[in-house]
Amino acid sequence: MEYSTHKYTLTSSSIHIDNENQLAAFIQRFKQALQEAFYEQADINQLSLQRGLPAAVWTRIMDEVPLSVAIPKEYGGRGSIVKECLALLSAASYESLPLSLTFGINIALFLEPVSKYADEQVKAPIFDRFLTQQCMGGLMITEPDYGSDALNMRTSYRQVDGHYHITGTKHWQGLTGQADFWLVTARGLLPNGELARDIDFFISDNSIPAQRIKVERLYNNLGLYMIPYGLNTIDIEVPAPQRLVAESTGIKMMLDVLHRSRMQFPGMGMGFIKRMLDEAISHCSQRMVGSSNLLALDSVQFQLSQIQSAYTICSAMCHRSSHISGITHNLAMEGIEANAMKALVTDLMQKSAQLCLQVSGANGYKISHIAGRGIVDSRPFQIFEGSNEMLYTQIAEMILKKMRKSKEANLFAFLSAYELTRDASVVFKDTLDFVPGEGLIQRKLVDLGKIISRVISANYVLAIANEGYRDDLVKGSIEHLRRDITHLVSNLYLDNRVKVIDDYIAGSDWLSFT
């Protein structure tokens, strides 16, 4: 019996090692394709100045079938394993953040929802085209008049003779005019002319005329040049099987999809932040000032240590996401974690790019420099899929609601018992030992949400430390989080209610006082 158990353990270990080796080989092939596409076939610094990518560059990248990571094994893919998806996104973002976002859109906003919610009869042909024809897909939610207010979207559908007729307008969808498939969200048109409260998802196939979505115009987006965005008019008919099947309600399905997407932002952040760190260290090591290099300056050490802290936090987020965000999990009710990951990692991406540019001097202030375009490309990450201010506000509101329900007014007392912050809260006990109170204005809710997101992230860092992650990086990251939390808590005590003055012109022209 003991021999049998021991033999099984060795076999399981061998399978695990084999899977790890296969993943490493897959990622290495993908990285090699990026090297050839961006540095041999073309110059990525020149590509960053033009819209889209040349067909030959796309073909070389897609020849490695990168999107196979998000396709189940039974359909010929690699299995929709979160760790593999994040590894692919990280490898892409090290070279090109727009490319990583392109894959992120395909994975989290199309392939994973189709894998989880689509009718079985429509999956096989879609996945086959992704694997063999280099197809891409995206998600249409946002409308010109509603933005983040998705629940009030006006795109509607009605069922007619075994198909759905969908009409409406969508905009700011990544891959506009480029995606072969779309997930289109709409609300049912009721007999009285009103729209149903719930939301449904439909698959459209642009290769079929009746399902083709019309691009009215493309936007001249700032940054992310590789990805087309624009305005779309929808007037399509899709067969009934192309409607996604929700486990309960369409709204919860949408939350599950969006929360899973937000939990994959660390994958896009991982390679990007690592690139900022590598570029900053390399430049500061080589740049001489007097008799020593820039690394000898204490302020430079502080700046680079902040990027290194972001690298550690993002690593911990990827570790956490790999365990909890697979399609077997329903994430509809996991808004706190999803919001915390998305908001904080995108703030860290922007900050890392700013710091890398700062130490790079004048050279960094070029759109062809990795830090210069990194600032522009990472900025919209703080806005799309929910602006960070909105997400931080939601985090604070959800935690305050939990505190009221548990009848606990003290923030530390609550966080020390809360699963997502239990271990890390002790580290910041002196700072967190206060009562937020009721009736916080929104700017204070944003600060409180930032505090909570950092404590949650510190919990992630301690968790990956327990798995053997290097101690010096953990200590440095915790110290930076302590500094951030202390600063944010001090903001809560400042009674700042300054508001904009609309009619500010009168009495404010400096020339009249000179």
Coordinates of C-alpha atoms in Angstrom, one line a residue:
M1 CA 0.0 0.0 0.0
E2 CA 2.8 2.4 0.9
Y3 CA 4.6 1.5 -2.4
S4 CA 1.5 2.2 -4.4
T5 CA 1.0 5.6 -2.8
H6 CA 4.6 6.5 -3.3
K7 CA 4.4 5.5 -6.9
Y8 CA 1.3 7.6 -7.5
T9 CA 3.0 10.6 -6.0
L10 CA 6.0 10.3 -8.3
T11 CA 3.6 9.9 -11.3
S12 CA 1.7 13.0 -10.3
S13 CA 4.9 14.9 -9.8
S14 CA 6.2 13.8 -13.2
I15 CA 2.9 14.9 -14.9
H16 CA 3.2 18.3 -13.2
I17 CA 6.8 18.7 -14.3
D18 CA 5.9 17.7 -17.8
N19 CA 3.1 20.3 -17.9
E20 CA 5.5 22.9 -16.6
N21 CA 8.0 22.1 -19.3
Q22 CA 5.4 22.2 -22.0
L23 CA 4.2 25.6 -20.9
A24 CA 7.8 26.9 -20.7
A25 CA 8.5 25.6 -24.2
F26 CA 5.2 27.2 -25.5
I27 CA 6.0 30.6 -24.0
Q28 CA 9.6 30.4 -25.3
R29 CA 8.3 29.8 -28.8
F30 CA 5.9 32.7 -28.4
K31 CA 8.7 35.0 -27.2
Q32 CA 10.8 34.0 -30.2
A33 CA 8.0 34.8 -32.5
L34 CA 7.8 38.3 -30.9
Q35 CA 11.5 38.8 -31.4
E36 CA 11.3 37.9 -35.0
A37 CA 8.1 39.9 -35.7
F38 CA 9.1 43.1 -33.8
Y39 CA 12.9 43.1 -34.3
E40 CA 13.7 41.2 -37.5
Q41 CA 10.7 41.5 -39.7
A42 CA 9.9 45.1 -38.5
D43 CA 11.1 47.7 -36.0
I44 CA 8.8 47.9 -33.0
N45 CA 9.8 51.5 -32.4
Q46 CA 8.6 52.4 -35.8
L47 CA 5.5 50.2 -35.5
S48 CA 4.6 52.2 -32.3
L49 CA 4.1 55.3 -34.5
Q50 CA 1.6 53.8 -36.9
R51 CA -2.0 52.4 -36.7
G52 CA -2.4 48.7 -36.7
L53 CA 0.3 46.1 -37.5
P54 CA 1.5 44.9 -40.9
A55 CA -0.2 41.6 -42.0
A56 CA 3.1 39.8 -42.0
V57 CA 3.8 40.8 -38.4
W58 CA 0.4 39.6 -37.3
T59 CA 0.8 36.3 -39.1
R60 CA 4.2 35.5 -37.5
I61 CA 2.8 36.2 -34.0
M62 CA -0.4 34.3 -34.6
D63 CA 1.4 31.3 -36.2
E64 CA 2.2 30.2 -32.6
V65 CA -1.6 30.0 -31.9
P66 CA -1.3 32.1 -28.7
L67 CA -5.0 32.1 -28.1
S68 CA -5.0 28.3 -27.7
V69 CA -4.3 29.0 -24.0
A70 CA -8.0 30.0 -23.6
I71 CA -9.6 27.1 -25.5
P72 CA -10.6 23.9 -23.7
K73 CA -8.6 20.8 -24.4
E74 CA -11.6 18.9 -25.8
Y75 CA -11.7 21.5 -28.6
G76 CA -8.0 21.3 -29.4
G77 CA -6.8 24.1 -27.1
R78 CA -4.4 24.1 -24.2
G79 CA -7.1 24.0 -21.6
S80 CA -8.2 27.5 -20.4
I81 CA -5.7 27.3 -17.5
V82 CA -5.5 30.8 -15.9
K83 CA -1.7 30.4 -15.2
E84 CA -1.1 29.9 -18.9
C85 CA -3.3 32.8 -19.9
L86 CA -1.4 35.1 -17.5
A87 CA 2.0 33.8 -18.7
L88 CA 1.0 34.6 -22.3
L89 CA -0.3 38.1 -21.4
S90 CA 2.9 38.8 -19.5
A91 CA 5.2 37.6 -22.3
A92 CA 3.3 39.9 -24.7
S93 CA 3.2 42.9 -22.5
Y94 CA 7.0 42.8 -22.0
E95 CA 7.4 43.7 -25.7
S96 CA 4.1 45.4 -26.4
L97 CA 1.3 46.4 -24.1
P98 CA -1.2 46.9 -26.9
L99 CA -0.5 43.3 -28.1
S100 CA -1.1 42.0 -24.6
L101 CA -4.4 43.9 -24.4
T102 CA -5.4 42.5 -27.8
F103 CA -4.9 39.0 -26.4
G104 CA -6.6 40.0 -23.1
I105 CA -9.7 41.1 -25.0
N106 CA -9.8 37.8 -26.9
I107 CA -9.2 35.7 -23.8
A108 CA -11.3 37.3 -21.1
L109 CA -14.0 39.0 -23.1
F110 CA -14.7 36.4 -25.7
L111 CA -13.1 33.0 -25.5
E112 CA -13.7 32.4 -21.8
P113 CA -17.3 33.6 -21.8
V114 CA -18.0 31.4 -24.9
S115 CA -16.3 28.4 -23.2
K116 CA -18.4 28.8 -20.1
Y117 CA -21.8 30.0 -21.4
A118 CA -22.2 29.2 -25.1
D119 CA -24.4 26.4 -26.4
E120 CA -22.3 23.3 -27.1
Q121 CA -23.2 23.2 -30.8
V122 CA -21.7 26.6 -31.5
K123 CA -18.4 26.2 -29.6
A124 CA -16.6 23.7 -31.9
P125 CA -16.7 25.7 -35.2
I126 CA -15.7 28.9 -33.4
F127 CA -12.8 27.4 -31.5
D128 CA -11.7 25.6 -34.7
R129 CA -11.5 28.9 -36.6
F130 CA -9.5 30.5 -33.7
L131 CA -7.0 27.6 -33.9
T132 CA -6.7 27.3 -37.6
Q133 CA -7.6 30.7 -39.2
Q134 CA -6.1 33.2 -36.7
C135 CA -9.5 34.6 -35.8
M136 CA -10.2 37.1 -33.1
G137 CA -13.2 38.2 -31.0
G138 CA -14.3 41.0 -28.7
L139 CA -17.1 42.2 -26.4
M140 CA -19.6 45.0 -27.1
I141 CA -21.1 46.6 -23.9
T142 CA -20.3 50.3 -23.9
E143 CA -22.7 52.7 -25.6
P144 CA -22.2 56.4 -26.5
D145 CA -24.8 57.8 -24.0
Y146 CA -24.2 55.3 -21.1
G147 CA -20.5 54.5 -20.7
S148 CA -20.1 52.6 -17.4
D149 CA -23.9 52.7 -16.8
A150 CA -24.2 49.3 -18.6
L151 CA -27.5 48.4 -16.9
N152 CA -29.2 51.2 -18.8
M153 CA -27.9 50.3 -22.3
R154 CA -30.4 50.8 -25.1
T155 CA -29.3 48.1 -27.5
S156 CA -32.3 45.8 -27.7
Y157 CA -33.4 42.4 -29.2
R158 CA -36.6 40.6 -30.0
Q159 CA -37.0 37.0 -31.0
V160 CA -38.4 36.3 -34.5
D161 CA -38.8 32.8 -36.0
G162 CA -35.9 31.0 -34.3
H163 CA -33.5 33.9 -34.4
Y164 CA -32.8 37.2 -32.5
H165 CA -33.0 40.6 -34.2
I166 CA -30.6 42.9 -32.4
T167 CA -30.4 46.7 -32.9
G168 CA -28.4 49.4 -31.3
T169 CA -25.2 51.4 -31.1
K170 CA -21.9 50.5 -29.4
H171 CA -18.6 52.3 -29.2
W172 CA -15.0 52.1 -27.8
Q173 CA -14.8 48.3 -28.4
G174 CA -11.2 47.2 -28.8
L175 CA -10.7 45.5 -32.2
T176 CA -13.4 47.5 -33.9
G177 CA -13.5 46.4 -37.5
Q178 CA -10.8 43.8 -36.9
A179 CA -12.6 41.1 -34.8
D180 CA -14.2 38.2 -36.6
F181 CA -16.6 37.5 -33.7
W182 CA -18.4 39.7 -31.2
L183 CA -20.2 39.1 -28.0
V184 CA -23.0 41.7 -28.2
T185 CA -24.9 42.7 -25.1
A186 CA -28.6 43.7 -25.4
R187 CA -31.8 44.0 -23.4
G188 CA -35.1 42.3 -24.4
L189 CA -37.8 44.5 -26.0
L190 CA -41.0 44.0 -24.0
P191 CA -44.5 44.1 -25.6
N192 CA -45.1 47.5 -24.0
G193 CA -42.1 48.9 -25.8
E194 CA -40.0 49.1 -22.6
L195 CA -36.7 47.2 -22.2
A196 CA -36.2 44.3 -19.8
R197 CA -34.0 44.9 -16.8
D198 CA -31.8 41.9 -17.5
I199 CA -29.0 41.7 -20.0
D200 CA -28.3 39.0 -22.6
F201 CA -25.2 38.1 -24.6
F202 CA -25.2 37.1 -28.2
I203 CA -22.5 35.8 -30.5
S204 CA -22.2 37.5 -33.9
D205 CA -20.1 36.2 -36.8
N206 CA -18.9 38.9 -39.1
S207 CA -18.3 36.4 -41.9
I208 CA -22.1 36.0 -42.2
P209 CA -23.8 39.1 -43.9
A210 CA -26.9 39.0 -41.6
Q211 CA -24.6 39.1 -38.5
R212 CA -22.1 41.6 -39.8
I213 CA -21.7 44.7 -37.5
K214 CA -21.3 48.0 -39.4
V215 CA -18.3 50.2 -38.4
E216 CA -19.5 53.8 -38.7
R217 CA -16.1 55.3 -38.0
L218 CA -12.8 54.6 -36.3
Y219 CA -11.6 56.8 -33.4
N220 CA -8.2 58.5 -33.4
N221 CA -7.3 57.0 -30.1
L222 CA -4.4 58.3 -28.1
G223 CA -2.0 55.5 -27.6
L224 CA -2.6 51.7 -28.1
Y225 CA -2.2 52.4 -31.8
M226 CA -2.2 48.7 -32.6
I227 CA -5.8 48.4 -31.5
P228 CA -8.7 49.9 -33.5
Y229 CA -11.5 51.5 -31.6
G230 CA -14.6 53.1 -33.1
L231 CA -18.4 53.5 -33.4
N232 CA -20.5 50.6 -34.4
T233 CA -24.1 50.3 -35.6
I234 CA -25.8 47.0 -34.9
D235 CA -28.7 45.7 -37.0
I236 CA -28.2 42.0 -37.1
E237 CA -30.0 38.6 -36.9
V238 CA -28.4 35.7 -35.0
P239 CA -29.6 32.1 -34.6
A240 CA -31.1 31.2 -31.3
P241 CA -28.2 28.9 -30.3
Q242 CA -25.9 31.9 -30.4
R243 CA -27.4 33.4 -27.3
L244 CA -25.3 32.6 -24.2
V245 CA -27.0 30.6 -21.4
A246 CA -26.7 32.3 -18.0
E247 CA -26.5 30.2 -14.9
S248 CA -29.0 32.5 -13.2
T249 CA -29.4 36.1 -14.5
G250 CA -27.7 37.9 -17.4
I251 CA -26.5 40.6 -15.0
K252 CA -24.7 38.1 -12.9
M253 CA -23.2 36.6 -16.0
M254 CA -21.9 40.0 -17.0
L255 CA -20.4 40.5 -13.6
D256 CA -18.8 37.1 -13.8
V257 CA -17.2 38.0 -17.1
L258 CA -16.1 41.4 -16.1
H259 CA -14.7 40.3 -12.7
R260 CA -12.7 37.5 -14.4
S261 CA -11.4 40.0 -16.9
R262 CA -10.3 42.3 -14.1
M263 CA -8.5 39.5 -12.4
Q264 CA -6.5 38.9 -15.5
F265 CA -5.2 42.5 -15.6
P266 CA -2.2 41.5 -13.5
G267 CA -1.1 39.3 -16.4
M268 CA -0.9 42.3 -18.7
G269 CA 0.7 44.3 -15.9
M270 CA 3.3 41.7 -15.1
G271 CA 5.4 41.9 -18.3
F272 CA 4.9 45.6 -18.6
I273 CA 6.1 46.4 -15.1
K274 CA 9.0 44.0 -15.5
R275 CA 10.1 45.8 -18.7
M276 CA 9.9 49.2 -17.0
L277 CA 12.1 47.8 -14.2
D278 CA 14.6 46.2 -16.5
E279 CA 14.9 49.4 -18.7
A280 CA 15.2 51.6 -15.6
I281 CA 17.9 49.5 -14.0
S282 CA 19.8 49.1 -17.3
H283 CA 19.8 52.9 -18.0
C284 CA 20.7 53.9 -14.4
S285 CA 23.6 51.3 -14.4
Q286 CA 25.1 52.7 -17.6
R287 CA 24.4 56.4 -17.1
M288 CA 27.4 58.1 -15.5
V289 CA 27.1 61.2 -13.4
G290 CA 30.5 62.4 -12.4
S291 CA 32.4 59.5 -11.0
S292 CA 29.5 57.1 -10.5
N293 CA 26.3 56.0 -12.1
L294 CA 22.8 57.0 -11.4
L295 CA 22.3 54.0 -9.2
A296 CA 24.5 55.6 -6.6
L297 CA 21.9 58.4 -6.1
D298 CA 19.6 57.7 -3.2
S299 CA 16.6 59.3 -4.9
V300 CA 17.1 57.0 -7.9
Q301 CA 17.3 54.0 -5.6
F302 CA 13.9 55.1 -4.1
Q303 CA 12.3 55.5 -7.5
L304 CA 13.5 52.2 -8.8
S305 CA 12.5 50.4 -5.6
Q306 CA 8.9 51.6 -6.2
I307 CA 8.9 49.9 -9.6
Q308 CA 10.4 46.8 -7.9
S309 CA 7.6 46.9 -5.3
A310 CA 5.0 47.1 -8.2
Y311 CA 6.7 44.0 -9.7
T312 CA 6.4 42.1 -6.5
I313 CA 2.7 43.1 -5.9
C314 CA 1.8 42.2 -9.5
S315 CA 3.6 38.8 -9.1
A316 CA 1.5 38.2 -6.0
M317 CA -1.7 39.2 -7.8
C318 CA -0.9 36.7 -10.7
H319 CA -0.3 34.0 -8.1
R320 CA -3.7 34.7 -6.5
S321 CA -5.6 35.0 -9.8
S322 CA -4.2 31.7 -11.0
H323 CA -6.0 30.0 -8.1
I324 CA -9.4 31.7 -8.1
S325 CA -10.3 33.1 -11.5
G326 CA -10.7 30.0 -13.7
I327 CA -14.0 29.5 -15.7
T328 CA -15.0 26.8 -13.2
H329 CA -15.4 29.6 -10.6
N330 CA -18.4 32.0 -10.6
L331 CA -16.9 35.5 -9.8
A332 CA -20.2 37.5 -10.0
M333 CA -20.0 38.2 -6.2
E334 CA -16.2 38.7 -6.1
G335 CA -16.3 42.4 -6.8
I336 CA -13.9 43.5 -4.0
E337 CA -11.0 41.3 -5.2
A338 CA -11.7 42.0 -8.9
N339 CA -11.8 45.7 -8.4
A340 CA -8.8 45.8 -6.1
M341 CA -6.7 43.9 -8.6
K342 CA -7.7 45.9 -11.6
A343 CA -7.5 49.4 -10.0
L344 CA -4.3 48.9 -8.1
V345 CA -2.3 47.1 -10.8
T346 CA -3.2 49.7 -13.4
D347 CA -2.2 52.5 -11.1
L348 CA 1.1 50.7 -10.6
M349 CA 1.5 50.3 -14.3
Q350 CA 1.1 54.0 -14.9
K351 CA 3.4 54.9 -12.0
S352 CA 6.1 52.5 -13.1
A353 CA 6.1 54.0 -16.6
Q354 CA 6.3 57.5 -15.1
L355 CA 9.2 56.5 -12.9
C356 CA 11.0 54.8 -15.8
L357 CA 10.6 57.9 -18.0
Q358 CA 11.8 60.1 -15.1
V359 CA 15.1 58.3 -14.7
S360 CA 15.6 58.0 -18.4
G361 CA 15.9 61.7 -18.8
A362 CA 15.1 63.4 -22.2
N363 CA 15.4 60.1 -24.1
G364 CA 12.4 58.8 -22.3
Y365 CA 10.3 61.6 -23.7
K366 CA 10.0 60.0 -27.1
I367 CA 7.0 58.0 -28.3
S368 CA 9.5 55.5 -29.7
H369 CA 11.0 55.0 -26.2
I370 CA 9.5 52.2 -24.2
A371 CA 8.8 54.4 -21.2
G372 CA 7.4 57.3 -23.3
R373 CA 4.9 55.1 -25.1
G374 CA 4.4 53.1 -21.9
I375 CA 2.9 56.2 -20.2
V376 CA 0.5 56.7 -23.1
D377 CA -0.4 53.1 -23.5
S378 CA -1.0 52.3 -19.9
R379 CA -3.0 55.4 -19.1
P380 CA -6.4 54.1 -20.5
F381 CA -6.0 50.9 -18.4
Q382 CA -7.0 53.2 -15.4
I383 CA -10.2 54.1 -17.3
F384 CA -11.7 51.2 -19.3
E385 CA -13.6 48.4 -17.6
G386 CA -14.6 50.8 -14.9
S387 CA -12.6 53.9 -14.0
N388 CA -10.3 53.4 -11.0
E389 CA -12.1 56.1 -9.0
M390 CA -15.4 54.3 -9.5
L391 CA -13.8 50.9 -8.6
Y392 CA -12.1 52.2 -5.4
T393 CA -15.4 53.8 -4.4
Q394 CA -17.2 50.5 -4.9
I395 CA -14.6 48.7 -2.8
A396 CA -15.1 51.1 0.1
E397 CA -18.9 50.9 -0.1
M398 CA -18.8 47.1 -0.1
I399 CA -16.4 46.9 2.9
L400 CA -18.4 49.5 4.8
K401 CA -21.6 47.5 4.2
K402 CA -19.9 44.4 5.5
M403 CA -18.7 46.3 8.6
R404 CA -22.3 47.5 9.3
K405 CA -23.6 44.0 8.9
S406 CA -21.0 42.6 11.3
K407 CA -21.6 45.5 13.7
E408 CA -17.9 46.4 13.7
A409 CA -17.0 50.1 13.4
N410 CA -13.2 49.8 13.7
L411 CA -11.4 49.2 10.4
F412 CA -8.5 47.2 11.8
A413 CA -10.9 45.0 13.9
F414 CA -12.9 44.2 10.8
L415 CA -9.9 43.7 8.4
S416 CA -8.1 41.4 11.0
A417 CA -11.1 39.0 10.8
Y418 CA -11.8 39.4 7.0
E419 CA -10.5 36.6 4.8
L420 CA -8.9 38.8 2.2
T421 CA -6.9 41.0 4.7
R422 CA -6.5 38.8 7.8
D423 CA -2.8 38.2 7.6
A424 CA -1.7 41.6 6.3
S425 CA -3.8 43.8 8.5
V426 CA -1.6 42.9 11.5
V427 CA 1.4 44.4 9.7
F428 CA -0.4 47.8 9.4
K429 CA -2.3 47.6 12.8
D430 CA -1.2 51.0 14.1
T431 CA -2.2 52.8 10.9
L432 CA -5.5 51.0 10.4
D433 CA -6.8 51.3 14.0
F434 CA -9.5 53.9 13.4
V435 CA -13.2 54.3 12.7
P436 CA -14.1 55.4 9.2
G437 CA -17.5 56.6 10.3
E438 CA -20.6 57.1 8.2
G439 CA -21.4 59.5 5.5
L440 CA -18.0 59.7 3.9
I441 CA -18.0 61.9 0.8
Q442 CA -16.9 60.2 -2.4
R443 CA -13.3 61.6 -2.4
K444 CA -12.9 60.0 1.0
L445 CA -14.4 56.7 -0.2
V446 CA -11.9 56.7 -3.0
D447 CA -9.1 57.0 -0.4
L448 CA -10.6 54.3 1.7
G449 CA -10.9 52.0 -1.3
K450 CA -7.2 52.6 -2.1
I451 CA -6.3 51.7 1.5
I452 CA -8.3 48.5 1.4
S453 CA -6.9 47.5 -2.0
R454 CA -3.4 47.9 -0.7
V455 CA -4.1 45.8 2.4
I456 CA -5.6 43.1 0.2
S457 CA -2.5 43.2 -2.1
A458 CA -0.2 42.9 0.9
N459 CA -2.2 39.8 1.8
Y460 CA -1.3 38.4 -1.6
V461 CA 2.3 39.3 -1.1
L462 CA 2.5 37.5 2.2
A463 CA 0.7 34.5 0.6
I464 CA 3.3 34.2 -2.2
A465 CA 6.1 34.7 0.4
N466 CA 4.8 31.6 2.1
E467 CA 5.4 29.7 -1.1
G468 CA 9.0 30.7 -1.2
Y469 CA 9.0 34.0 -3.0
R470 CA 12.3 35.8 -2.2
D471 CA 12.2 37.6 1.1
D472 CA 14.0 40.8 0.2
L473 CA 11.5 41.7 -2.5
V474 CA 8.6 41.0 -0.1
K475 CA 10.1 43.2 2.6
G476 CA 10.6 46.1 0.2
S477 CA 7.1 45.8 -1.2
I478 CA 5.5 45.7 2.3
E479 CA 7.5 48.9 3.2
H480 CA 6.2 50.7 0.2
L481 CA 2.7 49.6 0.9
R482 CA 3.0 50.8 4.5
R483 CA 4.1 54.2 3.2
D484 CA 1.2 54.4 0.8
I485 CA -1.4 53.3 3.4
T486 CA 0.0 55.8 5.9
H487 CA -0.3 58.6 3.4
L488 CA -3.8 57.6 2.4
V489 CA -5.0 57.3 6.0
S490 CA -3.8 60.8 6.7
N491 CA -5.9 62.1 3.8
L492 CA -9.0 60.7 5.5
Y493 CA -8.4 63.1 8.4
L494 CA -8.1 66.1 6.2
D495 CA -11.4 67.9 5.9
N496 CA -11.0 68.8 2.2
R497 CA -14.3 69.7 0.6
V498 CA -13.0 72.1 -2.0
K499 CA -15.3 72.2 -5.1
V500 CA -14.9 73.6 -8.6
I501 CA -16.1 77.2 -9.1
D502 CA -17.9 77.3 -12.4
D503 CA -18.0 81.1 -12.9
Y504 CA -14.3 81.5 -11.9
I505 CA -13.4 84.2 -14.6
A506 CA -14.6 87.3 -12.7
G507 CA -12.0 88.6 -10.4
S508 CA -9.3 86.1 -11.4
D509 CA -7.5 87.8 -14.3
W510 CA -3.9 88.3 -13.0
L511 CA -3.3 91.1 -15.4
S512 CA -5.8 93.4 -13.6
F513 CA -3.7 93.1 -10.5
T514 CA -0.5 94.0 -12.1

